[in-house]
PDB file of C-alpha atoms in Angstrom:
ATOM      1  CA  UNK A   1     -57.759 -18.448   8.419  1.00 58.00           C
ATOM      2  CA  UNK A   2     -56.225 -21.982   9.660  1.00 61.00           C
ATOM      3  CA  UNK A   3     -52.773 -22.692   9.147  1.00 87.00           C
ATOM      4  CA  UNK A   4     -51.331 -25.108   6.427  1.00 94.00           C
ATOM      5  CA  UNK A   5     -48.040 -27.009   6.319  1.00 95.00           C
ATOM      6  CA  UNK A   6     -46.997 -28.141   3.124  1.00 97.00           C
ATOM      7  CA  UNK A   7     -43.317 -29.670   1.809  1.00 97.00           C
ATOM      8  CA  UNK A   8     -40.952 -27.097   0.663  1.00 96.00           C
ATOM      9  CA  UNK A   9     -40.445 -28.997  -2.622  1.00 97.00           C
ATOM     10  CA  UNK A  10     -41.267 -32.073  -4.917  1.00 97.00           C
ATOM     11  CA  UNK A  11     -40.171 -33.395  -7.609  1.00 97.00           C
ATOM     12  CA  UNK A  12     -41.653 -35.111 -10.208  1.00 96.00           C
ATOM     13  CA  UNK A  13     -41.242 -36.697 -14.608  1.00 96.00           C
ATOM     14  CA  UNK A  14     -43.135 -35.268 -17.073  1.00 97.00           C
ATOM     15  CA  UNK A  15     -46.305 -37.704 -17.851  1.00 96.00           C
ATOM     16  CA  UNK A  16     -46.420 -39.011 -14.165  1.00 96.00           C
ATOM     17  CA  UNK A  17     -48.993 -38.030 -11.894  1.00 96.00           C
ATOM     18  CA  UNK A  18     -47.700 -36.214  -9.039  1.00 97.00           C
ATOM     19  CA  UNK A  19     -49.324 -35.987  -5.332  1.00 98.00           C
ATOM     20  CA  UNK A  20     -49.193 -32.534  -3.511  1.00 98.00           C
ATOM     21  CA  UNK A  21     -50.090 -32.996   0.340  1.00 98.00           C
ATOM     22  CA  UNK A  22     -51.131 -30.119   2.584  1.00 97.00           C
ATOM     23  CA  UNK A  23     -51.680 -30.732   6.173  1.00 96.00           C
ATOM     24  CA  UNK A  24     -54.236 -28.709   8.125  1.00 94.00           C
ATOM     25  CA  UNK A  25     -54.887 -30.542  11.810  1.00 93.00           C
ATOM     26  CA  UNK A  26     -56.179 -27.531  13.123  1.00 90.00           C
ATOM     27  CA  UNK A  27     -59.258 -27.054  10.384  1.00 90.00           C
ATOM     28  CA  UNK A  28     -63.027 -26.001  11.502  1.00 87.00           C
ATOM     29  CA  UNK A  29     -65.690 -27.424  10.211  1.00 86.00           C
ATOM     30  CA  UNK A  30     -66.555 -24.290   8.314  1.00 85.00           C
ATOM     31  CA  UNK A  31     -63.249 -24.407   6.476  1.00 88.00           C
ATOM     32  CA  UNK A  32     -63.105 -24.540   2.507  1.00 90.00           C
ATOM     33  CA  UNK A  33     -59.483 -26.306   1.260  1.00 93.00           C
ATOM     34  CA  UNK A  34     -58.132 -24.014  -1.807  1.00 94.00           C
ATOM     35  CA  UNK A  35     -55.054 -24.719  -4.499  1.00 97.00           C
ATOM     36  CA  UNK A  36     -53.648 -22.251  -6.157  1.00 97.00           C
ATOM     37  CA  UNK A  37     -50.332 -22.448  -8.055  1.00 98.00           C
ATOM     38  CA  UNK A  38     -47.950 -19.729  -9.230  1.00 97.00           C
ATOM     39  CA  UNK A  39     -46.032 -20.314 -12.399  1.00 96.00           C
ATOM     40  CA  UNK A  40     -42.805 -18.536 -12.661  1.00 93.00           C
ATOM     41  CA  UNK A  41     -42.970 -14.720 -13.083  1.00 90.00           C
ATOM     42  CA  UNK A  42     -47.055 -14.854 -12.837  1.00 94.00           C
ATOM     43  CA  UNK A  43     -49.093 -14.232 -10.544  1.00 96.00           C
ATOM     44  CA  UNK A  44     -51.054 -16.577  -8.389  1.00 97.00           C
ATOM     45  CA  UNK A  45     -53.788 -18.565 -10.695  1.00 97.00           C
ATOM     46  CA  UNK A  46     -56.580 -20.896  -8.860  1.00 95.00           C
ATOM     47  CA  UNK A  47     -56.478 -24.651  -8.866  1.00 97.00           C
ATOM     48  CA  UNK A  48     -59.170 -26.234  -7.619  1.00 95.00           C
ATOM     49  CA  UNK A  49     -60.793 -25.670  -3.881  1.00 93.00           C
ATOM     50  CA  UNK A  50     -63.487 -28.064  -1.896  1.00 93.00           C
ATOM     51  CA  UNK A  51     -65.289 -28.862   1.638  1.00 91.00           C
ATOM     52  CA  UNK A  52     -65.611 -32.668   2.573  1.00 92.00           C
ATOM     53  CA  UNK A  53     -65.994 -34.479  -0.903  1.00 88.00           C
ATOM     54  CA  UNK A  54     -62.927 -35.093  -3.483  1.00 92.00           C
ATOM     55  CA  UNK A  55     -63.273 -32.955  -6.376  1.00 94.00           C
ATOM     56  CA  UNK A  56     -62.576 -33.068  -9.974  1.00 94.00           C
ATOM     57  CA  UNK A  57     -61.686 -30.207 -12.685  1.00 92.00           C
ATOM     58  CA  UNK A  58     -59.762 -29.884 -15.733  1.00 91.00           C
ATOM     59  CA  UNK A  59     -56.930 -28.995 -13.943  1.00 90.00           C
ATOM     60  CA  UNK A  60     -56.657 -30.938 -10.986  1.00 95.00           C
ATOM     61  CA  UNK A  61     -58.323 -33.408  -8.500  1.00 97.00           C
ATOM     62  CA  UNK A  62     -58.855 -32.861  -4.824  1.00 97.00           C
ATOM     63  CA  UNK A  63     -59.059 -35.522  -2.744  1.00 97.00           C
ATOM     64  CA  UNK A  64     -59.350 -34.764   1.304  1.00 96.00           C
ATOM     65  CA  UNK A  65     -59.040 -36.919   4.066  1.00 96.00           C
ATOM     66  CA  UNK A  66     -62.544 -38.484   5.725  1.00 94.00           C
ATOM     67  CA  UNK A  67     -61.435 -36.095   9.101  1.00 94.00           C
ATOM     68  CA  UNK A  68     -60.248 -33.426   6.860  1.00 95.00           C
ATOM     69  CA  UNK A  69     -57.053 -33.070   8.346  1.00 95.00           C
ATOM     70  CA  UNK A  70     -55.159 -33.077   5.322  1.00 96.00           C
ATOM     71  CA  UNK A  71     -55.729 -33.074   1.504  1.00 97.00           C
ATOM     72  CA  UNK A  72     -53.831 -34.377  -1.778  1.00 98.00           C
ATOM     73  CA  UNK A  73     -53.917 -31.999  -4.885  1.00 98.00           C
ATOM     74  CA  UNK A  74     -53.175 -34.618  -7.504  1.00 98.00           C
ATOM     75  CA  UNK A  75     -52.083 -33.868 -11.321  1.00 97.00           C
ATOM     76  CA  UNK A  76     -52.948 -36.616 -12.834  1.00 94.00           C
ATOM     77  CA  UNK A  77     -50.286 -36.490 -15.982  1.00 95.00           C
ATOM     78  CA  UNK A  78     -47.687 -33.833 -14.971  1.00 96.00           C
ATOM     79  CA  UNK A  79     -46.150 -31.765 -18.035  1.00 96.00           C
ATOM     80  CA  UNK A  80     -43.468 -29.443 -17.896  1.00 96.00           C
ATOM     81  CA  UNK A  81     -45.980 -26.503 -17.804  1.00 95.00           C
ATOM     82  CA  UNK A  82     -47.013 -27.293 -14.086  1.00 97.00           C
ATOM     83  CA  UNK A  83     -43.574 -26.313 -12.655  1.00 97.00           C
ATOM     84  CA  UNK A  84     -44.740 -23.919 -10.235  1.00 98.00           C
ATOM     85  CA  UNK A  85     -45.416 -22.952  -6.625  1.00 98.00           C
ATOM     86  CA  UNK A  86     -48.488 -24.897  -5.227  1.00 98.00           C
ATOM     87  CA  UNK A  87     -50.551 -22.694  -2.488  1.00 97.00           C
ATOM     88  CA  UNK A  88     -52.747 -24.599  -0.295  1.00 97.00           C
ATOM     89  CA  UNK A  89     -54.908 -22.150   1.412  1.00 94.00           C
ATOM     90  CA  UNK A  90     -58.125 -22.255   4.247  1.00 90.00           C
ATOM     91  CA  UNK A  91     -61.126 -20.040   3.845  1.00 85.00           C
ATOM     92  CA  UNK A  92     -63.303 -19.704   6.048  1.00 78.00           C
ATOM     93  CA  UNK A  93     -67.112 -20.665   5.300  1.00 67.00           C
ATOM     94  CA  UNK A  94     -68.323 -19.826   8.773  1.00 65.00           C
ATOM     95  CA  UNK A  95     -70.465 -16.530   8.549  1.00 58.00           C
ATOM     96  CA  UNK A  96     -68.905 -12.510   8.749  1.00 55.00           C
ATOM     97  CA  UNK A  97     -67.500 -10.900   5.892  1.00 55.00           C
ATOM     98  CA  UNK A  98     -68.420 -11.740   2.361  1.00 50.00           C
ATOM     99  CA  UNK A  99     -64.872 -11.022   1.212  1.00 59.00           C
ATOM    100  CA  UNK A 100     -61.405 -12.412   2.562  1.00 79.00           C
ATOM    101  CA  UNK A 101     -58.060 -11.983   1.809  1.00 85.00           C
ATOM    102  CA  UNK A 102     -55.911 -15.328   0.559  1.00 90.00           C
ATOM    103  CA  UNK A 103     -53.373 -15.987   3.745  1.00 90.00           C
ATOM    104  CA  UNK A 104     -50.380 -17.363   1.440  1.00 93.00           C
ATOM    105  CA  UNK A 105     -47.285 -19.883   3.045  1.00 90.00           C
ATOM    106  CA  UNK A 106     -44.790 -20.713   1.351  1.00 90.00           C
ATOM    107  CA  UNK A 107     -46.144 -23.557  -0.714  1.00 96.00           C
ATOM    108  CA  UNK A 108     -44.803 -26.326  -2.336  1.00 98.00           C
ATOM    109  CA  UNK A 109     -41.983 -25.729  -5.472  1.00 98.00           C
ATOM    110  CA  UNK A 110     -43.211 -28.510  -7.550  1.00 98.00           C
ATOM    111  CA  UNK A 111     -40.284 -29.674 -10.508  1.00 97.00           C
ATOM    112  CA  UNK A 112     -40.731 -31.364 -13.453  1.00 97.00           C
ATOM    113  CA  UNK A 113     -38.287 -33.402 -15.126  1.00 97.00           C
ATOM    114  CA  UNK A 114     -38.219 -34.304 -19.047  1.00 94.00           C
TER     115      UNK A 114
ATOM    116  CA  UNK B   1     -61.641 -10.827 -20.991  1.00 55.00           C
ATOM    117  CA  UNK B   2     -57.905 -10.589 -20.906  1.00 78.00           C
ATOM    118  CA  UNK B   3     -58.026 -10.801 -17.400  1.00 94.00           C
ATOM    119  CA  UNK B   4     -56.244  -8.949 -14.756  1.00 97.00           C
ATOM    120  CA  UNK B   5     -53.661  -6.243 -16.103  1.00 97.00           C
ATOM    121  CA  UNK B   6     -51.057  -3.918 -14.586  1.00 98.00           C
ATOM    122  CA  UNK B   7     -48.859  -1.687 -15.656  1.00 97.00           C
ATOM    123  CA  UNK B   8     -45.820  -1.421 -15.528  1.00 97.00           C
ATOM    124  CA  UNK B   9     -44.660  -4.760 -15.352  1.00 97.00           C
ATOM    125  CA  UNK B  10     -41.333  -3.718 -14.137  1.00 97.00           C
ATOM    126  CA  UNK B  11     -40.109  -0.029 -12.247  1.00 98.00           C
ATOM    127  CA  UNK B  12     -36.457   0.542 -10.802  1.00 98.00           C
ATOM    128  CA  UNK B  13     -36.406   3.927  -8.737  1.00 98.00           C
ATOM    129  CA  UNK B  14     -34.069   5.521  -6.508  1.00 98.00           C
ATOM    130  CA  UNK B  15     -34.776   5.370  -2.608  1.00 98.00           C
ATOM    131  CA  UNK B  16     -36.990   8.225  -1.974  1.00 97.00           C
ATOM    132  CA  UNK B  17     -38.816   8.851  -5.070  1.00 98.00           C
ATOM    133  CA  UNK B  18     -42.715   8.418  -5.137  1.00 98.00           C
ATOM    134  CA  UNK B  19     -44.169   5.597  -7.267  1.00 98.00           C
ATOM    135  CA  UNK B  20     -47.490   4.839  -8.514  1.00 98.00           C
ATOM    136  CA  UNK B  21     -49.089   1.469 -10.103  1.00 98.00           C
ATOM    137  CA  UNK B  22     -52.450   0.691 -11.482  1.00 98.00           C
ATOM    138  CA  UNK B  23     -54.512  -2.256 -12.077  1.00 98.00           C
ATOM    139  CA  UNK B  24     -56.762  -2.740 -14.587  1.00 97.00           C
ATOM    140  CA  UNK B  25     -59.007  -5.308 -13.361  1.00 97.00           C
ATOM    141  CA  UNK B  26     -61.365  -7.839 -15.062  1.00 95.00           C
ATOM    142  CA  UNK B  27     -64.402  -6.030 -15.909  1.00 91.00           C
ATOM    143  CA  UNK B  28     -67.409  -5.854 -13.395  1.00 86.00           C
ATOM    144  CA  UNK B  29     -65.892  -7.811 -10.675  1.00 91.00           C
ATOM    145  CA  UNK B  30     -66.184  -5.335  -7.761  1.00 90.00           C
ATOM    146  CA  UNK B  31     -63.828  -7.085  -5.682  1.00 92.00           C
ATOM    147  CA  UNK B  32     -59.926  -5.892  -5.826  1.00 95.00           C
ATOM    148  CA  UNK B  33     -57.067  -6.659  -3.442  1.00 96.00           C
ATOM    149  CA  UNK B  34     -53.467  -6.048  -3.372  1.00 97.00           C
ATOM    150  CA  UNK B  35     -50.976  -8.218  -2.745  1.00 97.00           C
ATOM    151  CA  UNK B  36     -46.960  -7.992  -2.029  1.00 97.00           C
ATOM    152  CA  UNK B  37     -44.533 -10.913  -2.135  1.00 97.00           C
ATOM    153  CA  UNK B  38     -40.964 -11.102  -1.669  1.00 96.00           C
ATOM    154  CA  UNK B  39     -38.358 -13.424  -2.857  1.00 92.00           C
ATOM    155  CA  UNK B  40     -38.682 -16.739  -1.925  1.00 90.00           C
ATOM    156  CA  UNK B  41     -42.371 -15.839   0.053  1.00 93.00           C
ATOM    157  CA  UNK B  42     -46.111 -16.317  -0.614  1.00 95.00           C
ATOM    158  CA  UNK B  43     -48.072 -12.831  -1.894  1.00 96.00           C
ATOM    159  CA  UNK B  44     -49.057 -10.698   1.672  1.00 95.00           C
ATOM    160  CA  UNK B  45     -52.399  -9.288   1.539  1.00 94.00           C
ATOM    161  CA  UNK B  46     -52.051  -4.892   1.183  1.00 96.00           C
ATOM    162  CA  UNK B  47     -55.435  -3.938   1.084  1.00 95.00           C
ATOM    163  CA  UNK B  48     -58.724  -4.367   0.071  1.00 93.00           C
ATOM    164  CA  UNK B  49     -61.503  -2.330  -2.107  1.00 94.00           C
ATOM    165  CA  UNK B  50     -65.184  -3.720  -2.738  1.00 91.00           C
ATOM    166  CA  UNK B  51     -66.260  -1.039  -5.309  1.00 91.00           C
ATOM    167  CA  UNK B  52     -64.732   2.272  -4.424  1.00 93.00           C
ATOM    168  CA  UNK B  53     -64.321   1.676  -0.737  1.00 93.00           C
ATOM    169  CA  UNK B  54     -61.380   0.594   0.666  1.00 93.00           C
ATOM    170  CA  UNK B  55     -62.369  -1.976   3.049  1.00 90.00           C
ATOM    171  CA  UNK B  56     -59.483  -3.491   4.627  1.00 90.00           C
ATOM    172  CA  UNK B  57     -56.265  -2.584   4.909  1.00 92.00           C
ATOM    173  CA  UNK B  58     -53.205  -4.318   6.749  1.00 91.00           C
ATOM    174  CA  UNK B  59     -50.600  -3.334   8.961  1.00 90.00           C
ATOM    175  CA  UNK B  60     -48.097  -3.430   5.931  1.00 85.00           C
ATOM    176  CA  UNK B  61     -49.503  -0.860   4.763  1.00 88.00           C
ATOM    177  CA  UNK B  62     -47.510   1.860   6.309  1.00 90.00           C
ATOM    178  CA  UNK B  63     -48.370   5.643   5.805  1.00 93.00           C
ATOM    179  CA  UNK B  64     -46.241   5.538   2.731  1.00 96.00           C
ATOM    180  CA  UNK B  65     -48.776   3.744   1.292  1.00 97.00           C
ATOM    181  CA  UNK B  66     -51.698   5.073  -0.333  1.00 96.00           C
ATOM    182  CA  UNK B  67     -53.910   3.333  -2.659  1.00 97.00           C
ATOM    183  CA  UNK B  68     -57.493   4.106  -4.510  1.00 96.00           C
ATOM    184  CA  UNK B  69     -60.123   2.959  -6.530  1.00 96.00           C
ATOM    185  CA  UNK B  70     -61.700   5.933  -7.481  1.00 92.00           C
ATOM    186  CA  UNK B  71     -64.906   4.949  -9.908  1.00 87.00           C
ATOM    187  CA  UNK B  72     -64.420   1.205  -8.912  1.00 86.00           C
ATOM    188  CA  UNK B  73     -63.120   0.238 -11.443  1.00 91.00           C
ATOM    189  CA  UNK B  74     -59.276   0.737 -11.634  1.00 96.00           C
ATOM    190  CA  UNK B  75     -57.000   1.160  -9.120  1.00 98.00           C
ATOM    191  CA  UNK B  76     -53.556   2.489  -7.976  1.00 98.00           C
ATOM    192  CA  UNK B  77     -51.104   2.136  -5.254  1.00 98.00           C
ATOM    193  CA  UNK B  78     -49.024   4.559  -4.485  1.00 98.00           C
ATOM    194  CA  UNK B  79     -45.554   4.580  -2.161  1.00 98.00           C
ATOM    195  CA  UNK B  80     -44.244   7.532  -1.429  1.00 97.00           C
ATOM    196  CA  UNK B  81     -40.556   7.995  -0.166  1.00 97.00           C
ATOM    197  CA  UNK B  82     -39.379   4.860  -1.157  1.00 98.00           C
ATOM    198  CA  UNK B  83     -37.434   2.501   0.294  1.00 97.00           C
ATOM    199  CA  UNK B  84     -35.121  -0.784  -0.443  1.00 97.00           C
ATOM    200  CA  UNK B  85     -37.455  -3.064   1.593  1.00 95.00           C
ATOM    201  CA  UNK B  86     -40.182  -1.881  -0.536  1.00 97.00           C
ATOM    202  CA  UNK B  87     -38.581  -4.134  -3.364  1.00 97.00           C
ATOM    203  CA  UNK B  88     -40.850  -6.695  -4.113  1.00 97.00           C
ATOM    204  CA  UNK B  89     -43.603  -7.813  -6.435  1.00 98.00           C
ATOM    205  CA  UNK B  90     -47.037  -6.095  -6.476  1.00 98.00           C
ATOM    206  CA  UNK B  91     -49.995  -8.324  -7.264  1.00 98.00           C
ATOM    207  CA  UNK B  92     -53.259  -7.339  -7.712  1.00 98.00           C
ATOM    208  CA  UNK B  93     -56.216  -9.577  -7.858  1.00 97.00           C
ATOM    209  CA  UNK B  94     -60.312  -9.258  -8.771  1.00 95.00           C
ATOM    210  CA  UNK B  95     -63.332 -11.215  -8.116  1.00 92.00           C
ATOM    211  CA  UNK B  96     -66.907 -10.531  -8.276  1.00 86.00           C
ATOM    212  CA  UNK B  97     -69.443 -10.064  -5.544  1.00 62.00           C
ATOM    213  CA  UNK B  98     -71.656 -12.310  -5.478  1.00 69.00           C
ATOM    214  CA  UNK B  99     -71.427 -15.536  -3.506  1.00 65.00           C
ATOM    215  CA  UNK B 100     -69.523 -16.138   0.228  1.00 68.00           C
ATOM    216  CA  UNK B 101     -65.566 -15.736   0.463  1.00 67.00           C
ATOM    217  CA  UNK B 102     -65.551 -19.322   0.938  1.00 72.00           C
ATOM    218  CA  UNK B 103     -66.287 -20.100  -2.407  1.00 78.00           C
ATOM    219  CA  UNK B 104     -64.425 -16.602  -4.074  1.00 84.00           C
ATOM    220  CA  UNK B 105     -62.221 -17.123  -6.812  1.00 90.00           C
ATOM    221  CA  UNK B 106     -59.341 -14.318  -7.088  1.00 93.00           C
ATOM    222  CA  UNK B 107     -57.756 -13.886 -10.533  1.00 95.00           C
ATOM    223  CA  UNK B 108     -54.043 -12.645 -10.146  1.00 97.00           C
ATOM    224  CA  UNK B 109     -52.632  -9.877 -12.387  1.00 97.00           C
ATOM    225  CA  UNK B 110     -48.869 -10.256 -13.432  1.00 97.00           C
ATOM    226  CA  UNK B 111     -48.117  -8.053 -10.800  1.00 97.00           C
ATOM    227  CA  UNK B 112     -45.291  -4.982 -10.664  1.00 98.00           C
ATOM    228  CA  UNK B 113     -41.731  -6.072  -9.931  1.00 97.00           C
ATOM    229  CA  UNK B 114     -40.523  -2.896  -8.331  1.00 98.00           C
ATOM    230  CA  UNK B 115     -36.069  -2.293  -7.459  1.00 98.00           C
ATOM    231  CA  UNK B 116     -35.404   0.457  -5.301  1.00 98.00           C
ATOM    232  CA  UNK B 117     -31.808   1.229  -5.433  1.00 97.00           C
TER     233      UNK B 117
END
């Protein structure tokens, strides 16, 4: 799977929306974009993931640039219980195995202030 | 559903004693991997079992390591001869079969915080 870069840490006030970024230049065209975040002493949970179009779910929205190069995860209203680790991860659409394991970096530590 | 579970949650050893964890995880998803993560680090991918066959496995899994799903359903991982780099958290994740990795959704247990002193 592609490589990510993503900042080490953010920070952010409870109630404000708050704009992850994850840079992938080196994406194929096959490439799905996932989120997953990782709240302290849990494991991993999924976000939100998507191709080409922005996305929208209860969680989170997606939004991805037009030459998919990079993406936003955006919380819209950012409460105290979405201090985590953000994971932006690549999977890899393109045909071969059915299953794949998640290639983690470090992610982003997101903190949110009262 | 209560989702992914493993047991223990915690486990402080002594270098060179044998450990063993299981997962537990969500019903008829056929799809289990193993995970490690350090401080400070994203999970590292162990292994991989779709039913009972262990598909994948990566070089961080040394020969110490020894992990099985026998009905495909639960699993365990076992270390033998412990060591203080094997400190770490053990996650374990599911997800079902059907559709293309691209699209897979992996739910995360709580994973196993093993010490080795």
């Amino acid at each position: 799977d592609a490589k990510t870069t993503q900042p080490n840490s953010m920070e952010s006030n409870e109630e404000e929306p708050v704009h992850l970024p994850c840079n992938h230049s080196t994406i194929s065209g096959t490439d799905y974009i996932h989120w997953y975040r990782q709240l302290p002493s849990q494991g991993p949970e999924y976000v939100i993931h998507g191709l080409t179009s922005n996305v929208n779910n209860r969680m989170a929205s997606l939004a991805i640039a037009e030459d998919r190069k990079s993406s936003t995860l955006i919380l819209h209203r950012a409460t105290l219980r979405d201090a985590a680790v953000y994971y932006c991860i690549l999977r890899d659409g393109a045909g071969g195995t059915s299953y794949g394991k998640l290639t983690f970096g470090q992610g982003t530590i997101l903190t949110v202030h009262p | 559903d209560t989702g992914v579970s493993q047991d223990p949650r915690h486990k402080i050893t002594k270098r060179g004693q044998n450990v063993t964890f299981r997962c537990d995880p969500i019903s008829e998803h056929n799809r289990l991997y193993w995970y490690r993560q350090t401080l400070g680090q994203g999970p590292e991918f162990l292994t991989y079992f779709q039913n009972e066959a262990q598909l994948e496995k990566s070089r961080l899994l040394s020969d110490r390591f020894s992990a099985e799903r026998p009905k495909g359903s639960f699993s365990t991982l076992e270390i033998q001869r412990t060591e203080q780099g094997d400190s770490a958290m053990y996650l374990c994740a599911s997800s079902s079969l059907s559709g293309p990795k691209s699209q897979e959704t992996q739910y995360f247990g709580p994973g196993t915080r093993l010490l080795v002193l």
